[in-house]
Amino acid sequence: MFDFNDIALFVQVVRYGSFSEAGRRLGMPPNTVSRRIQGLEDQLGSRLMQRSTRKLTLTDAGQGFYDRCTEAVDSLQQASQDLTAGRKVPSGLVRVASTANFLDFYTPAAAAAFLEEYPQVRLEFLLDDAMVDLIADRIDVAFRGGADSETGYIAHRMPVPPIALFASPDYVGKHGIPRTLAELARHRCLTMPHPSSRALWRLQGSDGVEEQVEVAGPFAAGNTRALHQAALAGLGIALLPSVVTVADIARGALVPVLPQYSRGNQSLCVVYPSHRQVSPAVKAFVTSVMRKFEQAFALHGP
């Protein structure tokens, strides 16, 4: 008779990529994990994975066994969680991945309010405009623009305010403000690095028609947080997510430029690692972030 716990353990070992990582997450010694998987292989009469010092590789038999077992294991885990989730208080560590400017929108003050409501939760942020490996980096939830379902499943896709043009009052006072999109070519624009030192901005006008303009400027950076800070410092006109400029506009640190132009139809995807069960703490945090985006979208309008 097969021990179905060993089958579930095999599925977790494949997902976490090693005996040691699976053992760490499941609270058992790696040699115990290895011994139980070997026992399962003996019962099946087939090698499921090849071991090496660096990684585990599934055999053809192991891949087929994993593909057939993983959905059943997930269904059992989900059924168990559904029975107990209503009684659980959100607690534990939530590791969050997002772009470098995420905390410009979901501010430390918002995080403080969330943690006051859920004092048993801890938050860790991995903020980088580059895509991260959700499994390898032990991420519980990621917030991405245009996320690909191949890296996980998308639980929510939320519309967000558009990307638009902003500059500081100091910049506008010194250099004026463009009256047409074409005039941006003569202004200092803050862009992502490009081999030609120029960037092509494509924006939609109020009539929904897309137009484009080639721009350049004295400052380029590889993430939007740096471009945001450069705009605040008066270095030029930046193309920024509207959600991160709300407080700056309210205190007069930034002003809209050519507000009839924007890059619309933006959305935010909430992505979880494939097949991982979502804890009450993660659900509570996602709900908190979604409320912030809903408030921002209501403020800006569709």
mmCIF file of N, CA and C in Angstrom, residues 119-245:
data_model
loop_
_atom_site.group_PDB
_atom_site.id
_atom_site.type_symbol
_atom_site.label_atom_id
_atom_site.label_comp_id
_atom_site.label_asym_id
_atom_site.label_seq_id
_atom_site.Cartn_x
_atom_site.Cartn_y
_atom_site.Cartn_z
ATOM 1 N N PRO A 119 -1.336 42.253 13.492
ATOM 2 C CA PRO A 119 -0.040 42.332 14.188
ATOM 3 C C PRO A 119 0.782 41.050 14.144
ATOM 4 N N GLN A 120 0.170 39.935 13.745
ATOM 5 C CA GLN A 120 0.927 38.680 13.688
ATOM 6 C C GLN A 120 1.568 38.440 12.324
ATOM 7 N N VAL A 121 1.411 39.412 11.416
ATOM 8 C CA VAL A 121 1.984 39.290 10.067
ATOM 9 C C VAL A 121 3.286 40.081 10.000
ATOM 10 N N ARG A 122 4.254 39.572 9.248
ATOM 11 C CA ARG A 122 5.491 40.296 8.926
ATOM 12 C C ARG A 122 5.593 40.422 7.412
ATOM 13 N N LEU A 123 6.060 41.573 6.944
ATOM 14 C CA LEU A 123 6.191 41.826 5.511
ATOM 15 C C LEU A 123 7.655 41.949 5.117
ATOM 16 N N GLU A 124 8.020 41.318 4.017
ATOM 17 C CA GLU A 124 9.348 41.492 3.408
ATOM 18 C C GLU A 124 9.131 41.821 1.938
ATOM 19 N N PHE A 125 9.845 42.839 1.442
ATOM 20 C CA PHE A 125 9.674 43.272 0.056
ATOM 21 C C PHE A 125 10.954 43.042 -0.738
ATOM 22 N N LEU A 126 10.806 42.449 -1.900
ATOM 23 C CA LEU A 126 11.890 42.350 -2.871
ATOM 24 C C LEU A 126 11.480 43.249 -4.032
ATOM 25 N N LEU A 127 12.088 44.441 -4.076
ATOM 26 C CA LEU A 127 11.663 45.464 -5.033
ATOM 27 C C LEU A 127 12.701 45.604 -6.132
ATOM 28 N N ASP A 128 12.324 45.223 -7.338
ATOM 29 C CA ASP A 128 13.245 45.232 -8.468
ATOM 30 C C ASP A 128 12.412 45.251 -9.738
ATOM 31 N N ASP A 129 12.783 46.107 -10.687
ATOM 32 C CA ASP A 129 12.045 46.140 -11.943
ATOM 33 C C ASP A 129 12.281 44.892 -12.782
ATOM 34 N N ALA A 130 13.352 44.145 -12.485
ATOM 35 C CA ALA A 130 13.604 42.891 -13.195
ATOM 36 C C ALA A 130 12.680 41.800 -12.642
ATOM 37 N N MET A 131 12.310 40.860 -13.509
ATOM 38 C CA MET A 131 11.471 39.740 -13.080
ATOM 39 C C MET A 131 12.265 38.833 -12.155
ATOM 40 N N VAL A 132 11.602 38.318 -11.122
ATOM 41 C CA VAL A 132 12.257 37.407 -10.192
ATOM 42 C C VAL A 132 11.650 36.015 -10.332
ATOM 43 N N ASP A 133 12.388 35.026 -9.879
ATOM 44 C CA ASP A 133 11.906 33.648 -9.851
ATOM 45 C C ASP A 133 11.127 33.469 -8.553
ATOM 46 N N LEU A 134 9.827 33.342 -8.646
ATOM 47 C CA LEU A 134 8.992 33.309 -7.447
ATOM 48 C C LEU A 134 9.312 32.119 -6.550
ATOM 49 N N ILE A 135 9.646 30.992 -7.147
ATOM 50 C CA ILE A 135 9.965 29.818 -6.342
ATOM 51 C C ILE A 135 11.346 29.952 -5.716
ATOM 52 N N ALA A 136 12.353 30.261 -6.543
ATOM 53 C CA ALA A 136 13.727 30.342 -6.038
ATOM 54 C C ALA A 136 13.884 31.428 -4.987
ATOM 55 N N ASP A 137 13.165 32.548 -5.151
ATOM 56 C CA ASP A 137 13.278 33.654 -4.204
ATOM 57 C C ASP A 137 12.249 33.576 -3.084
ATOM 58 N N ARG A 138 11.519 32.465 -3.017
ATOM 59 C CA ARG A 138 10.560 32.218 -1.937
ATOM 60 C C ARG A 138 9.535 33.348 -1.815
ATOM 61 N N ILE A 139 9.008 33.765 -2.947
ATOM 62 C CA ILE A 139 8.031 34.842 -2.990
ATOM 63 C C ILE A 139 6.628 34.275 -2.787
ATOM 64 N N ASP A 140 5.854 34.936 -1.942
ATOM 65 C CA ASP A 140 4.472 34.516 -1.706
ATOM 66 C C ASP A 140 3.505 35.161 -2.689
ATOM 67 N N VAL A 141 3.785 36.401 -3.073
ATOM 68 C CA VAL A 141 2.907 37.089 -4.024
ATOM 69 C C VAL A 141 3.718 38.157 -4.745
ATOM 70 N N ALA A 142 3.437 38.331 -6.027
ATOM 71 C CA ALA A 142 4.114 39.357 -6.822
ATOM 72 C C ALA A 142 3.068 40.237 -7.496
ATOM 73 N N PHE A 143 3.408 41.514 -7.612
ATOM 74 C CA PHE A 143 2.555 42.473 -8.311
ATOM 75 C C PHE A 143 3.302 42.900 -9.567
ATOM 76 N N ARG A 144 2.713 42.627 -10.730
ATOM 77 C CA ARG A 144 3.400 42.867 -11.987
ATOM 78 C C ARG A 144 2.466 43.502 -13.009
ATOM 79 N N GLY A 145 3.046 44.287 -13.861
ATOM 80 C CA GLY A 145 2.306 44.812 -14.996
ATOM 81 C C GLY A 145 2.476 43.860 -16.161
ATOM 82 N N GLY A 146 1.360 43.388 -16.711
ATOM 83 C CA GLY A 146 1.435 42.488 -17.861
ATOM 84 C C GLY A 146 2.118 41.184 -17.548
ATOM 85 N N ALA A 147 1.845 40.599 -16.383
ATOM 86 C CA ALA A 147 2.507 39.357 -15.982
ATOM 87 C C ALA A 147 2.108 38.211 -16.902
ATOM 88 N N ASP A 148 3.007 37.267 -17.014
ATOM 89 C CA ASP A 148 2.798 36.117 -17.893
ATOM 90 C C ASP A 148 2.347 34.938 -17.053
ATOM 91 N N SER A 149 1.273 34.292 -17.457
ATOM 92 C CA SER A 149 0.754 33.180 -16.676
ATOM 93 C C SER A 149 1.699 31.992 -16.647
ATOM 94 N N GLU A 150 2.730 31.980 -17.507
ATOM 95 C CA GLU A 150 3.682 30.881 -17.482
ATOM 96 C C GLU A 150 4.499 30.883 -16.200
ATOM 97 N N THR A 151 4.625 32.035 -15.539
ATOM 98 C CA THR A 151 5.411 32.105 -14.314
ATOM 99 C C THR A 151 4.564 31.836 -13.087
ATOM 100 N N GLY A 152 3.308 31.619 -13.242
ATOM 101 C CA GLY A 152 2.416 31.401 -12.126
ATOM 102 C C GLY A 152 1.001 31.597 -12.630
ATOM 103 N N TYR A 153 0.041 31.654 -11.727
ATOM 104 C CA TYR A 153 -1.291 31.944 -12.219
ATOM 105 C C TYR A 153 -1.695 33.324 -11.739
ATOM 106 N N ILE A 154 -2.472 34.001 -12.561
ATOM 107 C CA ILE A 154 -2.919 35.344 -12.243
ATOM 108 C C ILE A 154 -4.261 35.236 -11.533
ATOM 109 N N ALA A 155 -4.276 35.651 -10.276
ATOM 110 C CA ALA A 155 -5.514 35.579 -9.516
ATOM 111 C C ALA A 155 -6.386 36.795 -9.774
ATOM 112 N N HIS A 156 -5.766 37.937 -9.975
ATOM 113 C CA HIS A 156 -6.507 39.176 -10.212
ATOM 114 C C HIS A 156 -5.790 39.979 -11.294
ATOM 115 N N ARG A 157 -6.549 40.609 -12.137
ATOM 116 C CA ARG A 157 -5.999 41.581 -13.079
ATOM 117 C C ARG A 157 -6.791 42.858 -12.878
ATOM 118 N N MET A 158 -6.138 43.890 -12.334
ATOM 119 C CA MET A 158 -6.830 45.115 -11.970
ATOM 120 C C MET A 158 -6.454 46.250 -12.912
ATOM 121 N N PRO A 159 -7.452 47.011 -13.393
ATOM 122 C CA PRO A 159 -7.099 48.223 -14.140
ATOM 123 C C PRO A 159 -6.482 49.240 -13.200
ATOM 124 N N VAL A 160 -5.504 49.977 -13.674
ATOM 125 C CA VAL A 160 -4.856 50.995 -12.855
ATOM 126 C C VAL A 160 -4.801 52.300 -13.645
ATOM 127 N N PRO A 161 -4.633 53.419 -12.944
ATOM 128 C CA PRO A 161 -4.536 54.702 -13.655
ATOM 129 C C PRO A 161 -3.417 54.673 -14.683
ATOM 130 N N PRO A 162 -3.508 55.506 -15.713
ATOM 131 C CA PRO A 162 -2.549 55.446 -16.825
ATOM 132 C C PRO A 162 -1.160 55.964 -16.455
ATOM 133 N N ILE A 163 -0.228 55.694 -17.324
ATOM 134 C CA ILE A 163 1.095 56.294 -17.268
ATOM 135 C C ILE A 163 1.013 57.631 -17.997
ATOM 136 N N ALA A 164 1.549 58.683 -17.390
ATOM 137 C CA ALA A 164 1.394 60.022 -17.974
ATOM 138 C C ALA A 164 2.675 60.829 -17.770
ATOM 139 N N LEU A 165 2.655 62.059 -18.269
ATOM 140 C CA LEU A 165 3.839 62.929 -18.250
ATOM 141 C C LEU A 165 3.788 63.896 -17.069
ATOM 142 N N PHE A 166 4.943 64.018 -16.379
ATOM 143 C CA PHE A 166 5.023 64.897 -15.218
ATOM 144 C C PHE A 166 6.384 65.598 -15.188
ATOM 145 N N ALA A 167 6.401 66.769 -14.578
ATOM 146 C CA ALA A 167 7.640 67.520 -14.374
ATOM 147 C C ALA A 167 7.481 68.332 -13.088
ATOM 148 N N SER A 168 8.595 68.820 -12.576
ATOM 149 C CA SER A 168 8.542 69.649 -11.372
ATOM 150 C C SER A 168 8.225 71.101 -11.754
ATOM 151 N N PRO A 169 7.640 71.872 -10.848
ATOM 152 C CA PRO A 169 7.428 73.300 -11.116
ATOM 153 C C PRO A 169 8.734 74.033 -11.422
ATOM 154 N N ASP A 170 9.823 73.587 -10.807
ATOM 155 C CA ASP A 170 11.113 74.209 -11.060
ATOM 156 C C ASP A 170 11.526 74.028 -12.513
ATOM 157 N N TYR A 171 11.346 72.800 -13.045
ATOM 158 C CA TYR A 171 11.688 72.553 -14.451
ATOM 159 C C TYR A 171 10.812 73.405 -15.365
ATOM 160 N N VAL A 172 9.521 73.426 -15.097
ATOM 161 C CA VAL A 172 8.594 74.192 -15.938
ATOM 162 C C VAL A 172 8.933 75.678 -15.898
ATOM 163 N N GLY A 173 9.330 76.165 -14.711
ATOM 164 C CA GLY A 173 9.692 77.573 -14.601
ATOM 165 C C GLY A 173 10.910 77.927 -15.422
ATOM 166 N N LYS A 174 11.860 77.014 -15.541
ATOM 167 C CA LYS A 174 13.094 77.285 -16.277
ATOM 168 C C LYS A 174 12.969 77.019 -17.767
ATOM 169 N N HIS A 175 12.226 75.988 -18.131
ATOM 170 C CA HIS A 175 12.223 75.529 -19.525
ATOM 171 C C HIS A 175 10.869 75.654 -20.208
ATOM 172 N N GLY A 176 9.853 76.082 -19.485
ATOM 173 C CA GLY A 176 8.538 76.173 -20.081
ATOM 174 C C GLY A 176 7.862 74.819 -20.126
ATOM 175 N N ILE A 177 6.669 74.806 -20.685
ATOM 176 C CA ILE A 177 5.909 73.566 -20.760
ATOM 177 C C ILE A 177 5.519 73.326 -22.222
ATOM 178 N N PRO A 178 5.683 72.112 -22.737
ATOM 179 C CA PRO A 178 5.342 71.859 -24.142
ATOM 180 C C PRO A 178 3.845 71.991 -24.376
ATOM 181 N N ARG A 179 3.483 72.525 -25.543
ATOM 182 C CA ARG A 179 2.072 72.675 -25.878
ATOM 183 C C ARG A 179 1.571 71.550 -26.778
ATOM 184 N N THR A 180 2.516 70.860 -27.443
ATOM 185 C CA THR A 180 2.155 69.726 -28.299
ATOM 186 C C THR A 180 3.103 68.576 -28.008
ATOM 187 N N LEU A 181 2.709 67.384 -28.417
ATOM 188 C CA LEU A 181 3.565 66.222 -28.203
ATOM 189 C C LEU A 181 4.884 66.380 -28.949
ATOM 190 N N ALA A 182 4.849 66.954 -30.143
ATOM 191 C CA ALA A 182 6.062 67.126 -30.938
ATOM 192 C C ALA A 182 7.086 67.998 -30.221
ATOM 193 N N GLU A 183 6.623 68.942 -29.409
ATOM 194 C CA GLU A 183 7.541 69.838 -28.700
ATOM 195 C C GLU A 183 8.365 69.121 -27.636
ATOM 196 N N LEU A 184 7.945 67.925 -27.249
ATOM 197 C CA LEU A 184 8.739 67.157 -26.279
ATOM 198 C C LEU A 184 10.145 66.877 -26.808
ATOM 199 N N ALA A 185 10.274 66.805 -28.136
ATOM 200 C CA ALA A 185 11.579 66.526 -28.743
ATOM 201 C C ALA A 185 12.600 67.611 -28.414
ATOM 202 N N ARG A 186 12.131 68.815 -28.065
ATOM 203 C CA ARG A 186 13.039 69.909 -27.735
ATOM 204 C C ARG A 186 13.222 70.083 -26.223
ATOM 205 N N HIS A 187 12.596 69.208 -25.448
ATOM 206 C CA HIS A 187 12.693 69.305 -23.994
ATOM 207 C C HIS A 187 13.625 68.240 -23.431
ATOM 208 N N ARG A 188 14.016 68.461 -22.195
ATOM 209 C CA ARG A 188 14.790 67.460 -21.460
ATOM 210 C C ARG A 188 13.832 66.400 -20.953
ATOM 211 N N CYS A 189 13.951 65.185 -21.479
ATOM 212 C CA CYS A 189 13.066 64.094 -21.086
ATOM 213 C C CYS A 189 13.872 63.006 -20.379
ATOM 214 N N LEU A 190 13.281 62.428 -19.376
ATOM 215 C CA LEU A 190 13.937 61.413 -18.555
ATOM 216 C C LEU A 190 13.494 60.046 -19.041
ATOM 217 N N THR A 191 14.442 59.237 -19.485
ATOM 218 C CA THR A 191 14.110 57.989 -20.173
ATOM 219 C C THR A 191 14.861 56.811 -19.579
ATOM 220 N N MET A 192 14.465 55.632 -20.007
ATOM 221 C CA MET A 192 15.241 54.423 -19.756
ATOM 222 C C MET A 192 16.491 54.465 -20.642
ATOM 223 N N PRO A 193 17.585 53.848 -20.215
ATOM 224 C CA PRO A 193 18.795 53.833 -21.043
ATOM 225 C C PRO A 193 18.538 53.210 -22.413
ATOM 226 N N HIS A 194 19.148 53.809 -23.451
ATOM 227 C CA HIS A 194 18.980 53.310 -24.810
ATOM 228 C C HIS A 194 20.294 53.515 -25.551
ATOM 229 N N PRO A 195 20.716 52.550 -26.387
ATOM 230 C CA PRO A 195 22.004 52.672 -27.079
ATOM 231 C C PRO A 195 22.151 53.955 -27.884
ATOM 232 N N SER A 196 21.047 54.472 -28.426
ATOM 233 C CA SER A 196 21.119 55.670 -29.251
ATOM 234 C C SER A 196 21.005 56.955 -28.445
ATOM 235 N N SER A 197 20.820 56.816 -27.135
ATOM 236 C CA SER A 197 20.620 57.965 -26.240
ATOM 237 C C SER A 197 19.296 58.674 -26.488
ATOM 238 N N ARG A 198 18.449 58.081 -27.325
ATOM 239 C CA ARG A 198 17.129 58.650 -27.564
ATOM 240 C C ARG A 198 16.090 57.549 -27.348
ATOM 241 N N ALA A 199 14.900 57.947 -26.994
ATOM 242 C CA ALA A 199 13.833 56.978 -26.743
ATOM 243 C C ALA A 199 12.603 57.364 -27.541
ATOM 244 N N LEU A 200 11.811 56.373 -27.883
ATOM 245 C CA LEU A 200 10.570 56.608 -28.622
ATOM 246 C C LEU A 200 9.405 56.437 -27.658
ATOM 247 N N TRP A 201 8.693 57.539 -27.401
ATOM 248 C CA TRP A 201 7.522 57.490 -26.527
ATOM 249 C C TRP A 201 6.260 57.403 -27.388
ATOM 250 N N ARG A 202 5.427 56.398 -27.102
ATOM 251 C CA ARG A 202 4.148 56.232 -27.778
ATOM 252 C C ARG A 202 3.033 56.513 -26.779
ATOM 253 N N LEU A 203 2.190 57.484 -27.094
ATOM 254 C CA LEU A 203 1.125 57.902 -26.184
ATOM 255 C C LEU A 203 -0.184 58.070 -26.949
ATOM 256 N N GLN A 204 -1.292 57.884 -26.229
ATOM 257 C CA GLN A 204 -2.598 58.087 -26.835
ATOM 258 C C GLN A 204 -3.126 59.474 -26.451
ATOM 259 N N GLY A 205 -3.695 60.164 -27.432
ATOM 260 C CA GLY A 205 -4.324 61.442 -27.154
ATOM 261 C C GLY A 205 -5.722 61.248 -26.607
ATOM 262 N N SER A 206 -6.400 62.336 -26.333
ATOM 263 C CA SER A 206 -7.755 62.260 -25.780
ATOM 264 C C SER A 206 -8.732 61.589 -26.739
ATOM 265 N N ASP A 207 -8.380 61.552 -28.032
ATOM 266 C CA ASP A 207 -9.233 60.879 -29.012
ATOM 267 C C ASP A 207 -8.919 59.390 -29.144
ATOM 268 N N GLY A 208 -7.951 58.903 -28.344
ATOM 269 C CA GLY A 208 -7.592 57.492 -28.375
ATOM 270 C C GLY A 208 -6.608 57.118 -29.456
ATOM 271 N N VAL A 209 -6.223 58.077 -30.300
ATOM 272 C CA VAL A 209 -5.269 57.806 -31.379
ATOM 273 C C VAL A 209 -3.845 57.846 -30.830
ATOM 274 N N GLU A 210 -3.054 56.827 -31.159
ATOM 275 C CA GLU A 210 -1.676 56.787 -30.670
ATOM 276 C C GLU A 210 -0.775 57.669 -31.529
ATOM 277 N N GLU A 211 0.068 58.437 -30.839
ATOM 278 C CA GLU A 211 1.078 59.244 -31.509
ATOM 279 C C GLU A 211 2.430 58.906 -30.897
ATOM 280 N N GLN A 212 3.498 59.284 -31.571
ATOM 281 C CA GLN A 212 4.821 58.997 -31.042
ATOM 282 C C GLN A 212 5.753 60.178 -31.237
ATOM 283 N N VAL A 213 6.751 60.230 -30.350
ATOM 284 C CA VAL A 213 7.739 61.292 -30.429
ATOM 285 C C VAL A 213 9.070 60.739 -29.929
ATOM 286 N N GLU A 214 10.151 61.140 -30.574
ATOM 287 C CA GLU A 214 11.495 60.725 -30.156
ATOM 288 C C GLU A 214 12.049 61.765 -29.199
ATOM 289 N N VAL A 215 12.483 61.295 -28.016
ATOM 290 C CA VAL A 215 12.920 62.222 -26.975
ATOM 291 C C VAL A 215 14.299 61.838 -26.464
ATOM 292 N N ALA A 216 14.923 62.783 -25.781
ATOM 293 C CA ALA A 216 16.229 62.554 -25.165
ATOM 294 C C ALA A 216 16.373 63.534 -24.007
ATOM 295 N N GLY A 217 17.392 63.315 -23.204
ATOM 296 C CA GLY A 217 17.615 64.207 -22.074
ATOM 297 C C GLY A 217 18.929 63.906 -21.391
ATOM 298 N N PRO A 218 19.241 64.646 -20.327
ATOM 299 C CA PRO A 218 20.534 64.512 -19.672
ATOM 300 C C PRO A 218 20.616 63.383 -18.662
ATOM 301 N N PHE A 219 19.483 62.698 -18.430
ATOM 302 C CA PHE A 219 19.457 61.692 -17.357
ATOM 303 C C PHE A 219 18.634 60.498 -17.822
ATOM 304 N N ALA A 220 19.205 59.311 -17.664
ATOM 305 C CA ALA A 220 18.488 58.068 -17.967
ATOM 306 C C ALA A 220 18.715 57.100 -16.813
ATOM 307 N N ALA A 221 17.735 56.257 -16.549
ATOM 308 C CA ALA A 221 17.867 55.289 -15.457
ATOM 309 C C ALA A 221 17.045 54.060 -15.791
ATOM 310 N N GLY A 222 17.441 52.945 -15.207
ATOM 311 C CA GLY A 222 16.839 51.663 -15.552
ATOM 312 C C GLY A 222 15.601 51.293 -14.764
ATOM 313 N N ASN A 223 15.113 52.175 -13.884
ATOM 314 C CA ASN A 223 13.859 51.868 -13.204
ATOM 315 C C ASN A 223 13.056 53.132 -12.971
ATOM 316 N N THR A 224 11.757 52.967 -12.814
ATOM 317 C CA THR A 224 10.868 54.117 -12.717
ATOM 318 C C THR A 224 11.045 54.888 -11.417
ATOM 319 N N ARG A 225 11.498 54.219 -10.371
ATOM 320 C CA ARG A 225 11.715 54.951 -9.114
ATOM 321 C C ARG A 225 12.781 56.020 -9.305
ATOM 322 N N ALA A 226 13.870 55.684 -9.984
ATOM 323 C CA ALA A 226 14.931 56.656 -10.227
ATOM 324 C C ALA A 226 14.436 57.792 -11.115
ATOM 325 N N LEU A 227 13.636 57.482 -12.129
ATOM 326 C CA LEU A 227 13.091 58.517 -12.998
ATOM 327 C C LEU A 227 12.136 59.431 -12.230
ATOM 328 N N HIS A 228 11.378 58.851 -11.330
ATOM 329 C CA HIS A 228 10.479 59.625 -10.468
ATOM 330 C C HIS A 228 11.274 60.615 -9.625
ATOM 331 N N GLN A 229 12.347 60.136 -9.000
ATOM 332 C CA GLN A 229 13.172 61.014 -8.166
ATOM 333 C C GLN A 229 13.845 62.096 -9.004
ATOM 334 N N ALA A 230 14.253 61.743 -10.210
ATOM 335 C CA ALA A 230 14.875 62.734 -11.095
ATOM 336 C C ALA A 230 13.890 63.822 -11.497
ATOM 337 N N ALA A 231 12.643 63.437 -11.737
ATOM 338 C CA ALA A 231 11.617 64.432 -12.068
ATOM 339 C C ALA A 231 11.387 65.372 -10.896
ATOM 340 N N LEU A 232 11.339 64.822 -9.693
ATOM 341 C CA LEU A 232 11.168 65.653 -8.494
ATOM 342 C C LEU A 232 12.322 66.636 -8.324
ATOM 343 N N ALA A 233 13.525 66.210 -8.754
ATOM 344 C CA ALA A 233 14.709 67.059 -8.633
ATOM 345 C C ALA A 233 14.795 68.111 -9.733
ATOM 346 N N GLY A 234 13.840 68.122 -10.667
ATOM 347 C CA GLY A 234 13.817 69.131 -11.720
ATOM 348 C C GLY A 234 14.687 68.839 -12.911
ATOM 349 N N LEU A 235 15.054 67.566 -13.113
ATOM 350 C CA LEU A 235 15.955 67.223 -14.211
ATOM 351 C C LEU A 235 15.257 67.132 -15.559
ATOM 352 N N GLY A 236 13.935 67.023 -15.559
ATOM 353 C CA GLY A 236 13.262 66.940 -16.845
ATOM 354 C C GLY A 236 11.845 66.417 -16.724
ATOM 355 N N ILE A 237 11.274 66.069 -17.881
ATOM 356 C CA ILE A 237 9.910 65.543 -17.961
ATOM 357 C C ILE A 237 9.980 64.018 -17.978
ATOM 358 N N ALA A 238 9.175 63.387 -17.137
ATOM 359 C CA ALA A 238 9.215 61.927 -17.025
ATOM 360 C C ALA A 238 7.860 61.326 -17.327
ATOM 361 N N LEU A 239 7.896 60.113 -17.864
ATOM 362 C CA LEU A 239 6.707 59.313 -18.115
ATOM 363 C C LEU A 239 6.565 58.373 -16.922
ATOM 364 N N LEU A 240 5.543 58.611 -16.069
ATOM 365 C CA LEU A 240 5.441 57.914 -14.790
ATOM 366 C C LEU A 240 4.049 57.343 -14.567
ATOM 367 N N PRO A 241 3.952 56.254 -13.793
ATOM 368 C CA PRO A 241 2.621 55.763 -13.396
ATOM 369 C C PRO A 241 1.906 56.811 -12.554
ATOM 370 N N SER A 242 0.687 57.128 -12.911
ATOM 371 C CA SER A 242 -0.054 58.162 -12.192
ATOM 372 C C SER A 242 -0.225 57.841 -10.715
ATOM 373 N N VAL A 243 -0.275 56.542 -10.381
ATOM 374 C CA VAL A 243 -0.533 56.173 -8.983
ATOM 375 C C VAL A 243 0.586 56.604 -8.047
ATOM 376 N N VAL A 244 1.801 56.788 -8.566
ATOM 377 C CA VAL A 244 2.901 57.157 -7.671
ATOM 378 C C VAL A 244 3.092 58.665 -7.582
ATOM 379 N N THR A 245 2.291 59.419 -8.323
ATOM 380 C CA THR A 245 2.473 60.874 -8.334
ATOM 381 C C THR A 245 1.380 61.620 -7.572
#
